[in-house]
Coordinates of C-alpha atoms and ligand atoms in Angstrom, one line a residue:
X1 CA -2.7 6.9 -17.6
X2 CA -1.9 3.5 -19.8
X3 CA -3.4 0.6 -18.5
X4 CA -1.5 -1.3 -16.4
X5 CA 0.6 0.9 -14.1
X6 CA 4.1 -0.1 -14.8
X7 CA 6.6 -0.2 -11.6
X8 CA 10.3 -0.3 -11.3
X9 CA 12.1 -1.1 -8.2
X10 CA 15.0 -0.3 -7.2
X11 CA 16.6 -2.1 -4.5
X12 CA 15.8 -6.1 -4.5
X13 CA 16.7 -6.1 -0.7
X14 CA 14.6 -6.7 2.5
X15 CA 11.8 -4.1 2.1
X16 CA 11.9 -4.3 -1.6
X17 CA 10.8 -8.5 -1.1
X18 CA 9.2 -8.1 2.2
X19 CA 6.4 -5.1 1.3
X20 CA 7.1 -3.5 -2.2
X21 CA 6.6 -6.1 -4.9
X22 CA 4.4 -8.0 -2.8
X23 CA 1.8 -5.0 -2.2
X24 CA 2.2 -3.9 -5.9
X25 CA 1.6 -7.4 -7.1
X26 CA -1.6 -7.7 -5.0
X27 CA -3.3 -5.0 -6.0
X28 CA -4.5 -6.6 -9.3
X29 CA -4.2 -6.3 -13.0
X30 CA -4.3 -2.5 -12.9
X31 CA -0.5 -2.9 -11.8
X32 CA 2.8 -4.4 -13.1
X33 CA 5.8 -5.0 -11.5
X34 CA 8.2 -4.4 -14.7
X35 CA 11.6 -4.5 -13.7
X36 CA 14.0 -4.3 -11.0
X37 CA 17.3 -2.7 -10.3
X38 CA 19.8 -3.8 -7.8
X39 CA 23.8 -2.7 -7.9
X40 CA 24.5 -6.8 -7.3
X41 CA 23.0 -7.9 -10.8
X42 CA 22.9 -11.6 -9.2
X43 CA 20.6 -10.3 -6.8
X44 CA 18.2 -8.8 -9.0
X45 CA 18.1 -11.7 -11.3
X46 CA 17.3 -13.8 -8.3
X47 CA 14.5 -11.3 -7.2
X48 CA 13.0 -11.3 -10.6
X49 CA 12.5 -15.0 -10.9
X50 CA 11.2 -15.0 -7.4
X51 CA 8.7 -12.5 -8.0
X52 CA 8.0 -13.3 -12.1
X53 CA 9.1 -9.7 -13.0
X54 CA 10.1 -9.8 -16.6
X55 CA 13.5 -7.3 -16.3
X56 CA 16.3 -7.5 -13.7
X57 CA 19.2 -5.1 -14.3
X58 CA 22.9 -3.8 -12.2
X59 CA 22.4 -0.4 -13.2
X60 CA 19.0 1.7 -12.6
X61 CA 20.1 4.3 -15.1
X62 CA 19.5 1.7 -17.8
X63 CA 16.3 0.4 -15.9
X64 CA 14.5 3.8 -16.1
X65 CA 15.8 4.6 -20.2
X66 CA 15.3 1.0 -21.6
X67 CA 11.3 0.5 -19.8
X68 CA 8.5 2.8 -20.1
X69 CA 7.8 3.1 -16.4
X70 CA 5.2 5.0 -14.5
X71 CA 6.3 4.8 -11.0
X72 CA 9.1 3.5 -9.2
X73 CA 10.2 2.5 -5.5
X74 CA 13.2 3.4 -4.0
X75 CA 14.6 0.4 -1.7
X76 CA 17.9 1.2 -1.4
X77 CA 20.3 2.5 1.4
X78 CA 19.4 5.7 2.2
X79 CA 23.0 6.9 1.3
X80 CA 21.3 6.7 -2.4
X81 CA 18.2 8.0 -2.2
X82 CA 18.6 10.8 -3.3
X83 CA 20.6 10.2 -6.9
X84 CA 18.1 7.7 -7.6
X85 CA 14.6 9.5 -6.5
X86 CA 15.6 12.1 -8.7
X87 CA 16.9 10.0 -11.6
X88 CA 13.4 8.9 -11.2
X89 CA 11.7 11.7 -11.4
X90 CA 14.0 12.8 -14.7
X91 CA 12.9 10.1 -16.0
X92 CA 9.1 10.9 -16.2
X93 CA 7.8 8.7 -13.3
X94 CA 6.2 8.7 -9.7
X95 CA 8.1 8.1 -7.1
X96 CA 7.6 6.3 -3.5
X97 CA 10.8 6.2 -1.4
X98 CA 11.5 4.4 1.9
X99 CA 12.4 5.7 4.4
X100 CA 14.0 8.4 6.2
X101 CA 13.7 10.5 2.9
X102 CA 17.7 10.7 2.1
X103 CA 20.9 12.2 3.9
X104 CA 20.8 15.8 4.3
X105 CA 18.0 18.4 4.0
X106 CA 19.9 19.8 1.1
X107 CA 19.4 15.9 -0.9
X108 CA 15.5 16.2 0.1
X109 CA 15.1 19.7 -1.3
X110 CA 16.5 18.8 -4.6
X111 CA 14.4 16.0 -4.8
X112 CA 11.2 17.7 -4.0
X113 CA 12.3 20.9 -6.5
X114 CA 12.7 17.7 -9.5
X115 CA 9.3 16.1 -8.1
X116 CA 7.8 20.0 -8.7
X117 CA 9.5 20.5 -11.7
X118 CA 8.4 17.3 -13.3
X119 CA 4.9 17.4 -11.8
X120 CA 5.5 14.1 -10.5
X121 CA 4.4 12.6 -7.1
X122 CA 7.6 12.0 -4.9
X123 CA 6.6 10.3 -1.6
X124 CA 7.9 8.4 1.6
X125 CA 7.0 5.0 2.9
X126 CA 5.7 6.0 6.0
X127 CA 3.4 3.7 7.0
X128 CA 2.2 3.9 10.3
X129 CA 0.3 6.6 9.1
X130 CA -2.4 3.4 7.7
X131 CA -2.6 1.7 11.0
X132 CA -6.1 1.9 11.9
X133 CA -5.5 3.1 15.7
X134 CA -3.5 6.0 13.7
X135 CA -6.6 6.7 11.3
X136 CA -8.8 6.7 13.8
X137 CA -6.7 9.0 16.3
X138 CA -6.1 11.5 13.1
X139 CA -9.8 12.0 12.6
X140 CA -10.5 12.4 16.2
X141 CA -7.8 15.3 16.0
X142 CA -9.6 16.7 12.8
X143 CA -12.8 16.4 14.1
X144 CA -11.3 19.0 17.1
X145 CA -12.3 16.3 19.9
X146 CA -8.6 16.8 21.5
X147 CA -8.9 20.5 21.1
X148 CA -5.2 22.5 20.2
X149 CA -2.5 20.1 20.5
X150 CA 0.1 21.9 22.2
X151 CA 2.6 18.6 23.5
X152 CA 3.1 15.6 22.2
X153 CA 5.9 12.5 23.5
X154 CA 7.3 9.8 21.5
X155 CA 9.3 6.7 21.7
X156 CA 10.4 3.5 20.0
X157 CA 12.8 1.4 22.1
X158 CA 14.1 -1.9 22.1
X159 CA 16.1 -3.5 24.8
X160 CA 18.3 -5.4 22.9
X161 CA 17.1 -4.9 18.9
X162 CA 19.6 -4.4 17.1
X163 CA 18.8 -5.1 13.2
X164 CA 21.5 -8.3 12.4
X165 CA 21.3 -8.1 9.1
X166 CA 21.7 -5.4 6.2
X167 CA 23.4 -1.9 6.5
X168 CA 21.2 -0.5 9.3
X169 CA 24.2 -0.5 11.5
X170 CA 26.9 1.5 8.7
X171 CA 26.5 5.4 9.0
X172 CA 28.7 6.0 5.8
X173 CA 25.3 3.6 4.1
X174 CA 22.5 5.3 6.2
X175 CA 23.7 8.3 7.7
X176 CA 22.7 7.2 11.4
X177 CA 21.6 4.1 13.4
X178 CA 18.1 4.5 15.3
X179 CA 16.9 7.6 15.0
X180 CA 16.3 7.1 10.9
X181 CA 15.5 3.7 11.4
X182 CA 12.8 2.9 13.6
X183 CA 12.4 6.3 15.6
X184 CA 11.7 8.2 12.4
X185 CA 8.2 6.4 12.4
X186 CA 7.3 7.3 15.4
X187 CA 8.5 10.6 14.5
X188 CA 6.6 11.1 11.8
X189 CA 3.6 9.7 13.3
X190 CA 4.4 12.2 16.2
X191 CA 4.3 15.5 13.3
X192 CA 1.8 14.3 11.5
X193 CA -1.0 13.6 14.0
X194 CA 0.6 17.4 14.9
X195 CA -0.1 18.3 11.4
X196 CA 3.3 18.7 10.7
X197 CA 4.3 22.0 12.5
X198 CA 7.6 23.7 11.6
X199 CA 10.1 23.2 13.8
X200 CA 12.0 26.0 15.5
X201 CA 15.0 24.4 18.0
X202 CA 16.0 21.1 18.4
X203 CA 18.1 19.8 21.4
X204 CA 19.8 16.6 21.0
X205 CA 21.7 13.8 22.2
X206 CA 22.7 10.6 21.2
X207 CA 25.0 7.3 22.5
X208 CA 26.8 4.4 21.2
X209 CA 26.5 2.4 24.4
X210 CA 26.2 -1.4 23.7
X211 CA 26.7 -1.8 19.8
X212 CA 29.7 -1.8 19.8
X213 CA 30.4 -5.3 22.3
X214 CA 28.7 -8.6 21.3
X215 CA 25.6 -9.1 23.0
X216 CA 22.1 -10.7 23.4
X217 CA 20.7 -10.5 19.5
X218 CA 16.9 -10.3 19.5
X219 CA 17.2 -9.2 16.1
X220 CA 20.1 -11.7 15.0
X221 CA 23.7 -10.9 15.7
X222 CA 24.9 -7.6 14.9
X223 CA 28.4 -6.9 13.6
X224 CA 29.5 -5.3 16.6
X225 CA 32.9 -4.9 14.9
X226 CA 31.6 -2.4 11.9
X227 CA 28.5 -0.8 14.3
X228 CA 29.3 2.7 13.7
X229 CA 25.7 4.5 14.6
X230 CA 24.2 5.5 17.3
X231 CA 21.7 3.0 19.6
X232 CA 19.8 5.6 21.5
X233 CA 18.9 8.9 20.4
X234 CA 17.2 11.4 22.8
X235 CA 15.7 14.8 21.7
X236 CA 13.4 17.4 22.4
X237 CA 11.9 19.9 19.2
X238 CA 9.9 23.2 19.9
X239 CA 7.7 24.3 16.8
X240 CA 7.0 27.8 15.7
X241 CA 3.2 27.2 16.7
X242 CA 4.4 27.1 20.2
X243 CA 4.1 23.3 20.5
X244 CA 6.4 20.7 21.3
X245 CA 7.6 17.7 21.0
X246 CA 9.6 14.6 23.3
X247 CA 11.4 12.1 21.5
X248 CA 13.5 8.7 22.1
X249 CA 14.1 5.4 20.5
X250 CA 16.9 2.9 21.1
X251 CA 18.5 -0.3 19.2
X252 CA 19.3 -1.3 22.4
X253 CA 19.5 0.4 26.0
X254 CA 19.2 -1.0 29.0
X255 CA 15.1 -1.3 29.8
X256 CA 12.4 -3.9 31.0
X257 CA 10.6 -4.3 27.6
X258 CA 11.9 -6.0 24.6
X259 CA 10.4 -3.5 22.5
X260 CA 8.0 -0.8 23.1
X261 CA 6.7 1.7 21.1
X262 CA 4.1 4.9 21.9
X263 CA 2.7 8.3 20.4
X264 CA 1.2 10.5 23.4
X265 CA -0.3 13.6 21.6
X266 CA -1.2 16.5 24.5
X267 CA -4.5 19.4 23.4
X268 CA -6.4 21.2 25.6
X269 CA -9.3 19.5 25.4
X270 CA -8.3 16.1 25.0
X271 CA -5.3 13.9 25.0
X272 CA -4.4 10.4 23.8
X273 CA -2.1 7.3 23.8
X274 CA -1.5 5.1 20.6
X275 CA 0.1 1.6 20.5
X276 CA -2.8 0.7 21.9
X277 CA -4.9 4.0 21.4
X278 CA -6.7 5.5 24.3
X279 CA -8.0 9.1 24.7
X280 CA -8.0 10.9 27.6
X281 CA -10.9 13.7 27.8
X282 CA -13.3 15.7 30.5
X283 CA -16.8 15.2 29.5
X284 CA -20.2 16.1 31.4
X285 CA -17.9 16.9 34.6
X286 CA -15.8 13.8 34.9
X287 CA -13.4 12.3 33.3
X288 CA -13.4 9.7 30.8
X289 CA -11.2 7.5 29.0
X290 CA -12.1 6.3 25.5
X291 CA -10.8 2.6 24.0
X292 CA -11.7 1.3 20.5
X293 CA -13.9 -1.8 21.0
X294 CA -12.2 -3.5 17.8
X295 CA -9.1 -2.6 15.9
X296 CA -8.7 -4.1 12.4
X297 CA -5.7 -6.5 11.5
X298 CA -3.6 -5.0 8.7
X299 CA -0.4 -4.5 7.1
X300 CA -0.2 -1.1 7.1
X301 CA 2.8 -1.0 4.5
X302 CA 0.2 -2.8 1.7
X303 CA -2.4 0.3 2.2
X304 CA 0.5 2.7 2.0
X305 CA 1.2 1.2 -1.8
X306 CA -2.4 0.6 -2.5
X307 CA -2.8 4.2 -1.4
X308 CA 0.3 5.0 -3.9
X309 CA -1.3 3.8 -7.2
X310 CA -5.1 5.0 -6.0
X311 CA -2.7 8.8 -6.1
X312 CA -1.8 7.9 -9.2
X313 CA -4.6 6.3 -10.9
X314 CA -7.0 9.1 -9.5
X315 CA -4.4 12.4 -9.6
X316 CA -4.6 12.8 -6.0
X317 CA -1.9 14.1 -3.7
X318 CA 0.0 11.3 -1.3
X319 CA -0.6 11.5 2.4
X320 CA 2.8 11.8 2.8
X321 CA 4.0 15.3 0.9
X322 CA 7.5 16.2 -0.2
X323 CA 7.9 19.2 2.1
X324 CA 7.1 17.2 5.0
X325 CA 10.0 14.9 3.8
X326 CA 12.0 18.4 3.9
X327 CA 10.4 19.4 7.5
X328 CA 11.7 15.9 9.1
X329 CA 14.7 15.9 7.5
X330 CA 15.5 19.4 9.4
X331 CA 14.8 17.6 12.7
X332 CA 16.9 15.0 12.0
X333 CA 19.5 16.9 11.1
X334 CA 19.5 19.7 13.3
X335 CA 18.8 16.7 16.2
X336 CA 22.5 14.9 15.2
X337 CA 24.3 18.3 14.7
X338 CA 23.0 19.2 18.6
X339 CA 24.0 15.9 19.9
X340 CA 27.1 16.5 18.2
X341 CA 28.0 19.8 19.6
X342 CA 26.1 19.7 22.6
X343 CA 24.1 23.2 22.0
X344 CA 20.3 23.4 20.9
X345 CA 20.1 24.1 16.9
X346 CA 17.5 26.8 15.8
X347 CA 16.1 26.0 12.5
X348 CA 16.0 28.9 9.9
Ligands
NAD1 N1 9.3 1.2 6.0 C1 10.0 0.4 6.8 O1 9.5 0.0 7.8 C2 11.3 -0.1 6.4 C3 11.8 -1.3 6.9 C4 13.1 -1.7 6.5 C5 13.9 -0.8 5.7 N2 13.4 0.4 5.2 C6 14.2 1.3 4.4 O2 14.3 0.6 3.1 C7 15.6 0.9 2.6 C8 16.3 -0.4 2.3 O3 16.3 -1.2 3.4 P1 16.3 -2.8 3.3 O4 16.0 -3.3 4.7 O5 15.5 -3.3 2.2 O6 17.9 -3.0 3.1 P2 18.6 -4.3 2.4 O7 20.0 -4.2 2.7 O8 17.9 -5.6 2.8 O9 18.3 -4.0 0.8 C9 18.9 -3.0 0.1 C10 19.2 -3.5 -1.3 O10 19.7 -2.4 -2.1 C11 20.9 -2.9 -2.8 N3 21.7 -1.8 -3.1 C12 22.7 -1.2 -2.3 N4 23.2 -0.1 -2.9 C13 22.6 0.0 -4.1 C14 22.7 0.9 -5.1 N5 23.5 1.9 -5.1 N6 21.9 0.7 -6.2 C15 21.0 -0.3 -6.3 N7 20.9 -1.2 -5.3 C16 21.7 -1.1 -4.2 C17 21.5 -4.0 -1.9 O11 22.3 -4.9 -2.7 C18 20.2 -4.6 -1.3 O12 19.7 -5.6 -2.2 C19 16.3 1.8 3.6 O13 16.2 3.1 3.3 C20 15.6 1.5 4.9 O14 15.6 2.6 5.8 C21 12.1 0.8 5.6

């Protein structure tokens, strides 16, 4: 691997500024943040000279063929995830996308046949999976202190969160409101302390309640006009392990918290809480409850990038693998198509 890891982002939006080019820049010298691609040319130029990255372009296409790049980061709507993930990979480099991993299942398969064809690494930016509570929850699980975990419950809700700004709100853009936006990270975080189970039958329901009026913006004002996703989604997933799985999260929906978010993981010989982490256990005939004394301060999505060059620098696998991309992609597909037609979808 040529010394310094050249990056290409494309995307110069929220995430891009927010998490991307940041965390790449502070990793050191062993990274450069090369160029960056954004369909408004203005707003790439503007990026760039924000950031000092020597390349802004309009069109990605000419982004990956004119620089030499290793890996890039794909902070776009996720209406384009796919076209660009695997222009990407065509074009010889890594690739880190945000999330949810694209559209359909069928988009997230092609990409992860290109990432296997091109022996490239093709990853999503999930990155509750580097909170420490998470970390330290996942090794508990390893180390078999919760036993087999047979349930598990999820939720991310917000009373009145509706994102204000960007296309978080435009299904045609992002394919669905808060299921793939902030319930997909709970989700994940859900499967993954599950190790990622196949799924069997999903039952599903969601509701466009109270984005569609004007209303109490904790998140800025949302174009109520335009809102055309759901703002609660509601669903229940059975695996073909025999485990299963709970899972809300709302934009907005009528609740007592402003914003609440928890992963309840169920085994048979332990069980625990995160956001805050607590595990639940029977030990020397009672019953005990165990609480981290200290939980580190971090920004989670700055190890998930750190973590991203480390894969590449040192060839090892992302925590975050393409067929899991595939395996959540099925639930959230098969969890609209149920709330669509009102019947539980079987998966396979
Ligand atoms: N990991 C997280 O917690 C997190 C947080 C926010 C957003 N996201 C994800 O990041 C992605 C982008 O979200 P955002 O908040 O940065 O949105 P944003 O609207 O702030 O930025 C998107 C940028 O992409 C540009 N763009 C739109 N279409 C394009 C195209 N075809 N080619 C090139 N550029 C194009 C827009 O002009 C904009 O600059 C979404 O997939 C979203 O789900 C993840």
């Amino acid at each position: 691997m040529p010394q310094p890891i050249r990056i290409g982002i494309i995307g110069a939006g929220g995430i891009a500024r927010s998490a991307h080019i940041p965390s790449y820049q502070s990793y050191g010298q062993d990274v450069e943040v090369i160029a960056v691609a954004n369909h408004n040319k203005d707003k790439a130029v503007e990026c760039a000279e924000e950031f000092s990255i020597p390349h802004a372009y309009e069109d990605e296409q000419q982004m990956l063929e004119e620089q030499e790049l290793d890996a890039v980061s794909i902070c776009t709507p996720n209406k384009f995830h796919a076209s660009q993930a695997i222009a990407a990979l065509q074009a010889g480099c890594h690739v880190l996308c945000e999330k949810p991993p694209a559209m359909t299942v069928e988009e997230v398969e092609k990409m992860t046949l290109e990432a296997e064809k091109v022996g490239k690494f093709l990853t999503y930016g999930f990155h509750f999976r580097f909170q420490p509570e998470v970390e330290t929850l996942k090794k508990y699980i390893d180390g078999h202190e919760l036993g087999e975990i047979y349930a598990a419950q999820t939720h991310y809700n917000r009373r009145r969160g509706i994102p204000g700004w960007g296309v978080f709100t435009n299904k045609e853009l992002q394919g669905g409101g808060t299921l793939i936006d902030n319930g997909v990270h709970m989700l994940d975080t859900a499967l993954y302390l599950m190790g990622y189970p196949e799924p069997k039958t999903v039952l599903g329901a969601t509701y466009q309640k109270i984005g569609q009026r004007p209303g109490v913006g904790l998140m800025g004002e949302w174009d109520y006009e335009n809102f055309s996703v759901e703002d609660m989604a509601r669903g229940m997933i059975t695996f073909e392990n025999g485990s299963s799985l709970m899972f809300e999260s709302t934009f907005a929906a009528n609740v007592e918290e402003l914003s609440s978010k928890k992963v309840s993981v169920i085994g048979d010989e332990g069980g625990a809480d995160l956001f805050p982490l607590k595990i639940f256990q029977e030990k020397y005939d009672t019953l005990v409850d165990t609480t981290p004394a200290y939980v580190e301060k971090r920004d989670a999505n700055e190890y998930l990038i750190h973590d991203f060059i480390e894969c590449i620098l040192h060839n090892k696998q992302p925590l975050s693998s393409p067929s899991e991309g595939v395996r959540i992609q099925q639930i959230i597909q098969a969890l609209y198509e149920s709330a669509k037609t009102g019947e539980a979808v079987n998966i396979n």
